[in-house]
Every structure is written in structure tokens, then in C-alpha cells.
Amino acid sequence: MRFIICEDYEGMSKAAADILAAEVLLKPNCILGLATGSTPIGMYQEIAEKKLDLSHVTTFNLDEYYPIKSSNEESYHYFMQENFFSKVNVKKENIHMLDGEAEDPQQECDDYERLINKHGRIDLQVLGIGHNGHIGFNEPNSFFRAQTHISNLTQRTIEANSRFFERIEDMPTKSLTMGVGSIMNSKTIVLLASGKEKAAVIKELQKNKVDPQIPATILTVHRDVIVIVDKEAASLL
Ligand code: F6R
């Protein structure tokens, strides 16, 4: 695990966009794993400004709330369209996201898992990190879930993410998420974190102790993880 400490959020976003751009230039038909949340917004902006040709790229998003309509402004479908897909030339048929409107969520997870496996390994997986150490919506647990699954969001995640919803009651309490298997199977992983509220969980990554109660710690045994943080998130390292 390598740490890149940047001056600020902008520096973190630029560094992440550069890595992603290099991946696309080296392998135009690469498979990218994408995240949502506040953290990667700057990275998406930077990539859009680079005017890269992403027409051969395939994407898989990590997660989606459940249940949620894709037209809901807080859905991850809406987020990705607003912040990224509307600004770049990824082909619609190459974009893959879990469906928050699926009638049978378990079937949706199984199909998504199969689809990722059919495409092979993700070349570059972008991750944010929750205050509780979640990656995707792999929440703290007594064990790791390898496969795409339905996840019950913890109270801490509901409180943190309800900031985007008008009322806390509007926030779904479940999500569909890629499991740690596909994440760990990715060739390269770039984890982004910004702000002092992420400092404690970033410190946990430095301990090299895998603990399913802090799901991101599994990344410490992956051979190619780059953690890009701003100074505040790095303040306890
Ligand atoms: C989102 C995701 C989550 C977020 C995490 C951090 O697709 O997978 O794990 O990365 O909740 O969110 P922010 O960036 O809003 O602090």
C-alpha cells in the first residue's frame, strides 16, 4: 500500500485523475470500477477536463441505494450521470450499475456478479472510504462478504449520508454493493480520502491489521493499492 499525500482536495483530485488517465492511455479498453460520494467529484471533473477518449472503456459502479429510483437526485445513477457520464464519451452500453429499482434485489446482485466475472478483472478500481471504514457499502461486520450483496446500512452510514437527503427518513436503509471479492480482484486500487474526519480511519490502514469491523483494512493485503489523501486526512499518519 502506497500513500500519496497531497496539499488539498484539488491536489488529491488531480493526482487521482492522472492515474486514471494513464490507465486509459495505456489500455484504451480498460475496465474501470467507479465510486460515488463527495470525495471523487473533483476527480471526475478533472478527468472530464482532460477530454480523454473513453469510448472503449467499460465501467462498473460499486453500489446503489436500495430501493431508490434512478430519477431520484440522491441515487447513484443520478450522481454518475450528473458528475461524470454526461461529460465524457463512455458508451451507454459499457456503463454498468446496480439497479436500485430491481424487483428481485438478490437476483440483481447475482446477475451483477456474473457480469463482472464475465468481463474479467477490473483494471483500476476507485474507492472512497466511510468513517467506519466501509468500501462500497461493505459495512463493518464479523466477516467479509466476497460477492455482490444486499447490505443493511449501519446507523453511522445512514447518519453520514442522510446529509444529502431532505429528511433522514427519506434515506434508504439498504444498498446493493459489490463485495470485497471483486474489489480485491482488481489489478490496481486507488482509494481517495479528504478531510480531517477521515484521518482516524486512514490511520487504521497503516496498522497492516485486517479486521472485518474496518472493511477497508482488507486492502492492506492487496499488492497494488494507492491511497491518495489530502493533508487533513493524512494528519494522523
Ligand atoms: C460510494 C461508496 C462509499 C463512499 C463512502 C465515502 O460509491 O462506495 O463507500 O465512497 O461512503 O463517501 P464520501 O466520499 O461522501 O465521504
mmCIF file of C-alpha atoms and ligand atoms in Angstrom:
data_model
loop_
_atom_site.group_PDB
_atom_site.id
_atom_site.type_symbol
_atom_site.label_atom_id
_atom_site.label_comp_id
_atom_site.label_asym_id
_atom_site.label_seq_id
_atom_site.Cartn_x
_atom_site.Cartn_y
_atom_site.Cartn_z
ATOM 1 C CA MET A 1 0.000 0.000 0.000
ATOM 2 C CA ARG A 2 1.442 3.315 -1.097
ATOM 3 C CA PHE A 3 0.343 6.663 0.316
ATOM 4 C CA ILE A 4 0.352 9.850 -1.735
ATOM 5 C CA ILE A 5 -0.202 12.895 0.458
ATOM 6 C CA CYS A 6 -1.468 15.938 -1.412
ATOM 7 C CA GLU A 7 -1.724 19.524 -0.269
ATOM 8 C CA ASP A 8 -5.501 19.718 -0.531
ATOM 9 C CA TYR A 9 -8.660 18.312 -2.132
ATOM 10 C CA GLU A 10 -7.730 19.736 -5.519
ATOM 11 C CA GLY A 11 -4.312 18.081 -5.419
ATOM 12 C CA MET A 12 -5.896 14.765 -4.430
ATOM 13 C CA SER A 13 -8.389 15.026 -7.293
ATOM 14 C CA LYS A 14 -5.691 15.857 -9.852
ATOM 15 C CA ALA A 15 -3.428 13.015 -8.696
ATOM 16 C CA ALA A 16 -6.292 10.512 -8.954
ATOM 17 C CA ALA A 17 -7.341 11.814 -12.378
ATOM 18 C CA ASP A 18 -3.758 11.494 -13.622
ATOM 19 C CA ILE A 19 -3.577 7.844 -12.576
ATOM 20 C CA LEU A 20 -6.897 7.100 -14.205
ATOM 21 C CA ALA A 21 -5.896 8.947 -17.391
ATOM 22 C CA ALA A 22 -2.635 6.987 -17.553
ATOM 23 C CA GLU A 23 -4.599 3.730 -17.263
ATOM 24 C CA VAL A 24 -6.887 4.727 -20.140
ATOM 25 C CA LEU A 25 -3.988 5.868 -22.334
ATOM 26 C CA LEU A 26 -2.105 2.625 -21.749
ATOM 27 C CA LYS A 27 -5.189 0.453 -22.149
ATOM 28 C CA PRO A 28 -7.993 2.227 -24.023
ATOM 29 C CA ASN A 29 -10.375 -0.708 -23.479
ATOM 30 C CA CYS A 30 -9.738 -0.936 -19.733
ATOM 31 C CA ILE A 31 -12.366 -1.804 -17.143
ATOM 32 C CA LEU A 32 -12.822 0.873 -14.501
ATOM 33 C CA GLY A 33 -14.513 0.399 -11.133
ATOM 34 C CA LEU A 34 -16.137 3.656 -10.061
ATOM 35 C CA ALA A 35 -17.292 5.164 -6.785
ATOM 36 C CA THR A 36 -19.712 7.924 -5.851
ATOM 37 C CA GLY A 37 -19.888 10.209 -2.783
ATOM 38 C CA SER A 38 -18.397 13.664 -2.225
ATOM 39 C CA THR A 39 -14.783 12.558 -2.465
ATOM 40 C CA PRO A 40 -14.393 11.635 -6.173
ATOM 41 C CA ILE A 41 -16.381 14.600 -7.570
ATOM 42 C CA GLY A 42 -13.213 16.650 -8.156
ATOM 43 C CA MET A 43 -11.503 13.689 -9.810
ATOM 44 C CA TYR A 44 -14.436 13.275 -12.201
ATOM 45 C CA GLN A 45 -14.257 16.989 -13.071
ATOM 46 C CA GLU A 46 -10.527 16.742 -13.736
ATOM 47 C CA ILE A 47 -10.993 13.698 -15.973
ATOM 48 C CA ALA A 48 -13.752 15.421 -17.939
ATOM 49 C CA GLU A 49 -11.440 18.401 -18.498
ATOM 50 C CA LYS A 50 -8.749 16.127 -19.913
ATOM 51 C CA LYS A 51 -11.084 15.305 -22.833
ATOM 52 C CA LEU A 52 -9.851 11.714 -22.907
ATOM 53 C CA ASP A 53 -11.314 9.237 -25.323
ATOM 54 C CA LEU A 54 -13.279 6.874 -23.091
ATOM 55 C CA SER A 55 -15.262 5.306 -25.925
ATOM 56 C CA HIS A 56 -13.670 1.883 -25.427
ATOM 57 C CA VAL A 57 -13.766 1.928 -21.624
ATOM 58 C CA THR A 58 -16.153 -0.270 -19.626
ATOM 59 C CA THR A 59 -17.296 0.843 -16.179
ATOM 60 C CA PHE A 60 -18.759 -0.912 -13.155
ATOM 61 C CA ASN A 61 -20.038 1.172 -10.280
ATOM 62 C CA LEU A 62 -19.592 -0.087 -6.779
ATOM 63 C CA ASP A 63 -23.031 0.379 -5.339
ATOM 64 C CA GLU A 64 -26.509 1.864 -5.307
ATOM 65 C CA TYR A 65 -29.039 2.528 -2.583
ATOM 66 C CA TYR A 66 -31.984 0.142 -2.341
ATOM 67 C CA PRO A 67 -34.742 0.795 -3.042
ATOM 68 C CA ILE A 68 -34.329 4.033 -4.968
ATOM 69 C CA LYS A 69 -35.499 5.315 -8.332
ATOM 70 C CA SER A 70 -32.720 6.240 -10.740
ATOM 71 C CA SER A 71 -34.544 9.557 -11.292
ATOM 72 C CA ASN A 72 -34.101 10.394 -7.568
ATOM 73 C CA GLU A 73 -31.435 13.100 -7.355
ATOM 74 C CA GLU A 74 -29.759 11.253 -4.488
ATOM 75 C CA SER A 75 -29.463 7.974 -6.373
ATOM 76 C CA TYR A 76 -26.010 6.978 -7.512
ATOM 77 C CA HIS A 77 -27.382 6.626 -11.055
ATOM 78 C CA TYR A 78 -28.264 10.314 -10.965
ATOM 79 C CA PHE A 79 -24.922 11.188 -9.365
ATOM 80 C CA MET A 80 -22.897 9.417 -12.035
ATOM 81 C CA GLN A 81 -24.898 10.961 -14.849
ATOM 82 C CA GLU A 82 -24.547 14.466 -13.379
ATOM 83 C CA ASN A 83 -20.910 14.287 -12.350
ATOM 84 C CA PHE A 84 -19.363 12.091 -14.982
ATOM 85 C CA PHE A 85 -21.216 10.249 -17.707
ATOM 86 C CA SER A 86 -22.882 13.365 -19.137
ATOM 87 C CA LYS A 87 -19.436 14.966 -19.537
ATOM 88 C CA VAL A 88 -17.445 12.133 -21.121
ATOM 89 C CA ASN A 89 -17.885 9.729 -24.012
ATOM 90 C CA VAL A 90 -18.256 6.400 -22.190
ATOM 91 C CA LYS A 91 -20.759 4.443 -24.288
ATOM 92 C CA LYS A 92 -24.092 3.814 -22.607
ATOM 93 C CA GLU A 93 -23.847 0.091 -23.284
ATOM 94 C CA ASN A 94 -20.476 -0.025 -21.498
ATOM 95 C CA ILE A 95 -21.806 1.510 -18.259
ATOM 96 C CA HIS A 96 -22.832 -0.951 -15.561
ATOM 97 C CA MET A 97 -24.609 -0.033 -12.359
ATOM 98 C CA LEU A 98 -26.630 -1.980 -9.828
ATOM 99 C CA ASP A 99 -30.347 -1.281 -10.239
ATOM 100 C CA GLY A 100 -31.939 0.293 -7.174
ATOM 101 C CA GLU A 101 -35.361 -0.379 -8.702
ATOM 102 C CA ALA A 102 -34.822 -4.116 -9.242
ATOM 103 C CA GLU A 103 -37.865 -6.178 -8.266
ATOM 104 C CA ASP A 104 -35.676 -9.003 -7.063
ATOM 105 C CA PRO A 105 -32.598 -7.451 -5.435
ATOM 106 C CA GLN A 106 -30.882 -10.793 -4.804
ATOM 107 C CA GLN A 107 -31.228 -11.707 -8.468
ATOM 108 C CA GLU A 108 -29.872 -8.280 -9.381
ATOM 109 C CA CYS A 109 -26.790 -8.892 -7.193
ATOM 110 C CA ASP A 110 -26.238 -12.367 -8.660
ATOM 111 C CA ASP A 111 -26.548 -11.023 -12.221
ATOM 112 C CA TYR A 112 -24.119 -8.174 -11.484
ATOM 113 C CA GLU A 113 -21.588 -10.568 -10.002
ATOM 114 C CA ARG A 114 -21.825 -12.765 -13.096
ATOM 115 C CA LEU A 115 -21.462 -9.751 -15.382
ATOM 116 C CA ILE A 116 -18.292 -8.542 -13.647
ATOM 117 C CA ASN A 117 -16.810 -12.015 -13.826
ATOM 118 C CA LYS A 118 -17.732 -12.309 -17.493
ATOM 119 C CA HIS A 119 -15.716 -9.163 -18.206
ATOM 120 C CA GLY A 120 -12.735 -10.447 -16.225
ATOM 121 C CA ARG A 121 -10.810 -8.395 -13.690
ATOM 122 C CA ILE A 122 -11.363 -4.696 -13.102
ATOM 123 C CA ASP A 123 -8.171 -2.907 -14.170
ATOM 124 C CA LEU A 124 -8.489 0.116 -11.925
ATOM 125 C CA GLN A 125 -10.910 0.379 -9.028
ATOM 126 C CA VAL A 126 -11.567 3.798 -7.495
ATOM 127 C CA LEU A 127 -12.739 3.792 -3.875
ATOM 128 C CA GLY A 128 -13.796 6.316 -1.284
ATOM 129 C CA ILE A 129 -13.932 5.297 2.373
ATOM 130 C CA GLY A 130 -16.621 5.665 5.021
ATOM 131 C CA HIS A 131 -15.836 6.984 8.504
ATOM 132 C CA ASN A 132 -16.479 3.440 9.693
ATOM 133 C CA GLY A 133 -14.074 2.000 7.136
ATOM 134 C CA HIS A 134 -16.667 0.834 4.624
ATOM 135 C CA ILE A 135 -15.641 0.455 0.988
ATOM 136 C CA GLY A 136 -18.521 0.344 -1.445
ATOM 137 C CA PHE A 137 -21.260 -0.434 1.047
ATOM 138 C CA ASN A 138 -19.330 -3.291 2.617
ATOM 139 C CA GLU A 139 -20.219 -2.332 6.162
ATOM 140 C CA PRO A 140 -18.385 -3.377 9.369
ATOM 141 C CA ASN A 141 -19.178 -6.987 10.147
ATOM 142 C CA SER A 142 -17.687 -10.048 11.798
ATOM 143 C CA PHE A 143 -16.708 -11.397 8.363
ATOM 144 C CA PHE A 144 -16.104 -10.161 4.803
ATOM 145 C CA ARG A 145 -18.701 -10.682 2.072
ATOM 146 C CA ALA A 146 -16.916 -11.556 -1.167
ATOM 147 C CA GLN A 147 -19.837 -11.350 -3.574
ATOM 148 C CA THR A 148 -22.191 -8.600 -4.669
ATOM 149 C CA HIS A 149 -24.855 -8.438 -1.979
ATOM 150 C CA ILE A 150 -27.689 -6.576 -0.296
ATOM 151 C CA SER A 151 -26.231 -4.594 2.557
ATOM 152 C CA ASN A 152 -28.020 -3.153 5.589
ATOM 153 C CA LEU A 153 -26.533 0.276 6.113
ATOM 154 C CA THR A 154 -25.249 0.947 9.609
ATOM 155 C CA GLN A 155 -26.660 3.799 11.673
ATOM 156 C CA ARG A 156 -23.371 5.650 11.213
ATOM 157 C CA THR A 157 -23.598 5.439 7.419
ATOM 158 C CA ILE A 158 -27.265 6.453 7.459
ATOM 159 C CA GLU A 159 -26.404 9.489 9.585
ATOM 160 C CA ALA A 160 -23.409 10.425 7.409
ATOM 161 C CA ASN A 161 -25.190 10.037 4.059
ATOM 162 C CA SER A 162 -28.520 11.500 5.141
ATOM 163 C CA ARG A 163 -26.817 14.897 4.698
ATOM 164 C CA PHE A 164 -27.752 14.613 1.026
ATOM 165 C CA PHE A 165 -31.426 13.796 1.639
ATOM 166 C CA GLU A 166 -34.068 16.310 2.651
ATOM 167 C CA ARG A 167 -35.117 14.226 5.678
ATOM 168 C CA ILE A 168 -33.288 11.314 7.313
ATOM 169 C CA GLU A 169 -36.451 9.189 6.777
ATOM 170 C CA ASP A 170 -36.011 9.610 3.011
ATOM 171 C CA MET A 171 -32.665 7.846 3.083
ATOM 172 C CA PRO A 172 -32.838 4.149 2.117
ATOM 173 C CA THR A 173 -31.548 1.832 4.829
ATOM 174 C CA LYS A 174 -30.238 -0.773 2.396
ATOM 175 C CA SER A 175 -27.986 -0.827 -0.611
ATOM 176 C CA LEU A 176 -26.740 -3.206 -3.276
ATOM 177 C CA THR A 177 -22.973 -3.375 -3.305
ATOM 178 C CA MET A 178 -20.083 -5.094 -4.988
ATOM 179 C CA GLY A 179 -18.433 -7.380 -2.443
ATOM 180 C CA VAL A 180 -14.799 -7.307 -1.373
ATOM 181 C CA GLY A 181 -14.056 -10.186 -3.790
ATOM 182 C CA SER A 182 -14.372 -8.082 -6.956
ATOM 183 C CA ILE A 183 -12.646 -5.148 -5.275
ATOM 184 C CA MET A 184 -9.700 -7.300 -4.178
ATOM 185 C CA ASN A 185 -9.587 -8.971 -7.589
ATOM 186 C CA SER A 186 -8.980 -5.562 -9.245
ATOM 187 C CA LYS A 187 -5.496 -5.141 -10.638
ATOM 188 C CA THR A 188 -4.976 -1.699 -9.133
ATOM 189 C CA ILE A 189 -6.985 0.089 -6.450
ATOM 190 C CA VAL A 190 -6.955 3.827 -5.846
ATOM 191 C CA LEU A 191 -8.534 4.879 -2.564
ATOM 192 C CA LEU A 192 -9.282 8.569 -2.026
ATOM 193 C CA ALA A 193 -9.895 10.377 1.236
ATOM 194 C CA SER A 194 -10.143 14.026 2.111
ATOM 195 C CA GLY A 195 -10.771 15.981 5.304
ATOM 196 C CA LYS A 196 -9.901 15.504 8.950
ATOM 197 C CA GLU A 197 -12.994 13.394 9.657
ATOM 198 C CA LYS A 198 -11.327 10.628 7.596
ATOM 199 C CA ALA A 199 -7.972 10.867 9.415
ATOM 200 C CA ALA A 200 -8.754 8.206 12.043
ATOM 201 C CA VAL A 201 -9.866 5.583 9.542
ATOM 202 C CA ILE A 202 -6.886 6.316 7.250
ATOM 203 C CA LYS A 203 -4.616 5.760 10.236
ATOM 204 C CA GLU A 204 -6.141 2.265 10.605
ATOM 205 C CA LEU A 205 -4.836 1.358 7.128
ATOM 206 C CA GLN A 206 -1.297 1.959 8.280
ATOM 207 C CA LYS A 207 -1.553 -0.685 11.005
ATOM 208 C CA ASN A 208 -1.499 -3.556 8.483
ATOM 209 C CA LYS A 209 -4.080 -5.473 10.505
ATOM 210 C CA VAL A 210 -7.009 -6.952 8.594
ATOM 211 C CA ASP A 211 -10.238 -6.527 10.550
ATOM 212 C CA PRO A 212 -13.727 -7.014 9.021
ATOM 213 C CA GLN A 213 -15.021 -4.440 11.512
ATOM 214 C CA ILE A 214 -12.986 -1.915 9.482
ATOM 215 C CA PRO A 215 -13.605 -3.323 5.989
ATOM 216 C CA ALA A 216 -11.009 -1.172 4.173
ATOM 217 C CA THR A 217 -8.233 -2.898 6.141
ATOM 218 C CA ILE A 218 -8.509 -5.844 3.734
ATOM 219 C CA LEU A 219 -6.802 -3.602 1.184
ATOM 220 C CA THR A 220 -3.577 -3.852 3.178
ATOM 221 C CA VAL A 221 -3.029 -7.340 1.742
ATOM 222 C CA HIS A 222 -3.618 -6.284 -1.887
ATOM 223 C CA ARG A 223 -0.448 -5.937 -3.937
ATOM 224 C CA ASP A 224 -1.255 -2.668 -5.711
ATOM 225 C CA VAL A 225 -3.170 -0.110 -3.675
ATOM 226 C CA ILE A 226 -2.543 3.626 -3.883
ATOM 227 C CA VAL A 227 -4.101 5.704 -1.104
ATOM 228 C CA ILE A 228 -4.361 9.344 -2.159
ATOM 229 C CA VAL A 229 -5.162 11.680 0.698
ATOM 230 C CA ASP A 230 -5.075 15.380 1.396
ATOM 231 C CA LYS A 231 -3.117 16.752 4.349
ATOM 232 C CA GLU A 232 -6.101 16.700 6.679
ATOM 233 C CA ALA A 233 -6.925 13.045 6.025
ATOM 234 C CA ALA A 234 -3.211 12.285 6.458
ATOM 235 C CA SER A 235 -2.928 14.245 9.696
ATOM 236 C CA LEU A 236 -2.703 11.139 11.946
ATOM 237 C CA LEU A 237 -0.248 9.188 9.775
HETATM 238 C C1 F6R B 1 -19.863 5.270 -2.806
HETATM 239 C C2 F6R B 1 -19.177 4.374 -1.893
HETATM 240 C C3 F6R B 1 -18.927 4.748 -0.480
HETATM 241 C C4 F6R B 1 -18.258 6.118 -0.335
HETATM 242 C C5 F6R B 1 -18.025 6.459 1.124
HETATM 243 C C6 F6R B 1 -17.403 7.823 1.297
HETATM 244 O O1 F6R B 1 -19.989 4.683 -4.086
HETATM 245 O O2 F6R B 1 -18.852 3.324 -2.304
HETATM 246 O O3 F6R B 1 -18.110 3.762 0.094
HETATM 247 O O4 F6R B 1 -17.036 6.095 -1.028
HETATM 248 O O5 F6R B 1 -19.237 6.421 1.814
HETATM 249 O O6 F6R B 1 -18.302 8.796 0.892
HETATM 250 P P1 F6R B 1 -17.878 10.335 0.796
HETATM 251 O O7 F6R B 1 -16.921 10.430 -0.341
HETATM 252 O O8 F6R B 1 -19.177 11.062 0.503
HETATM 253 O O9 F6R B 1 -17.259 10.700 2.101
#
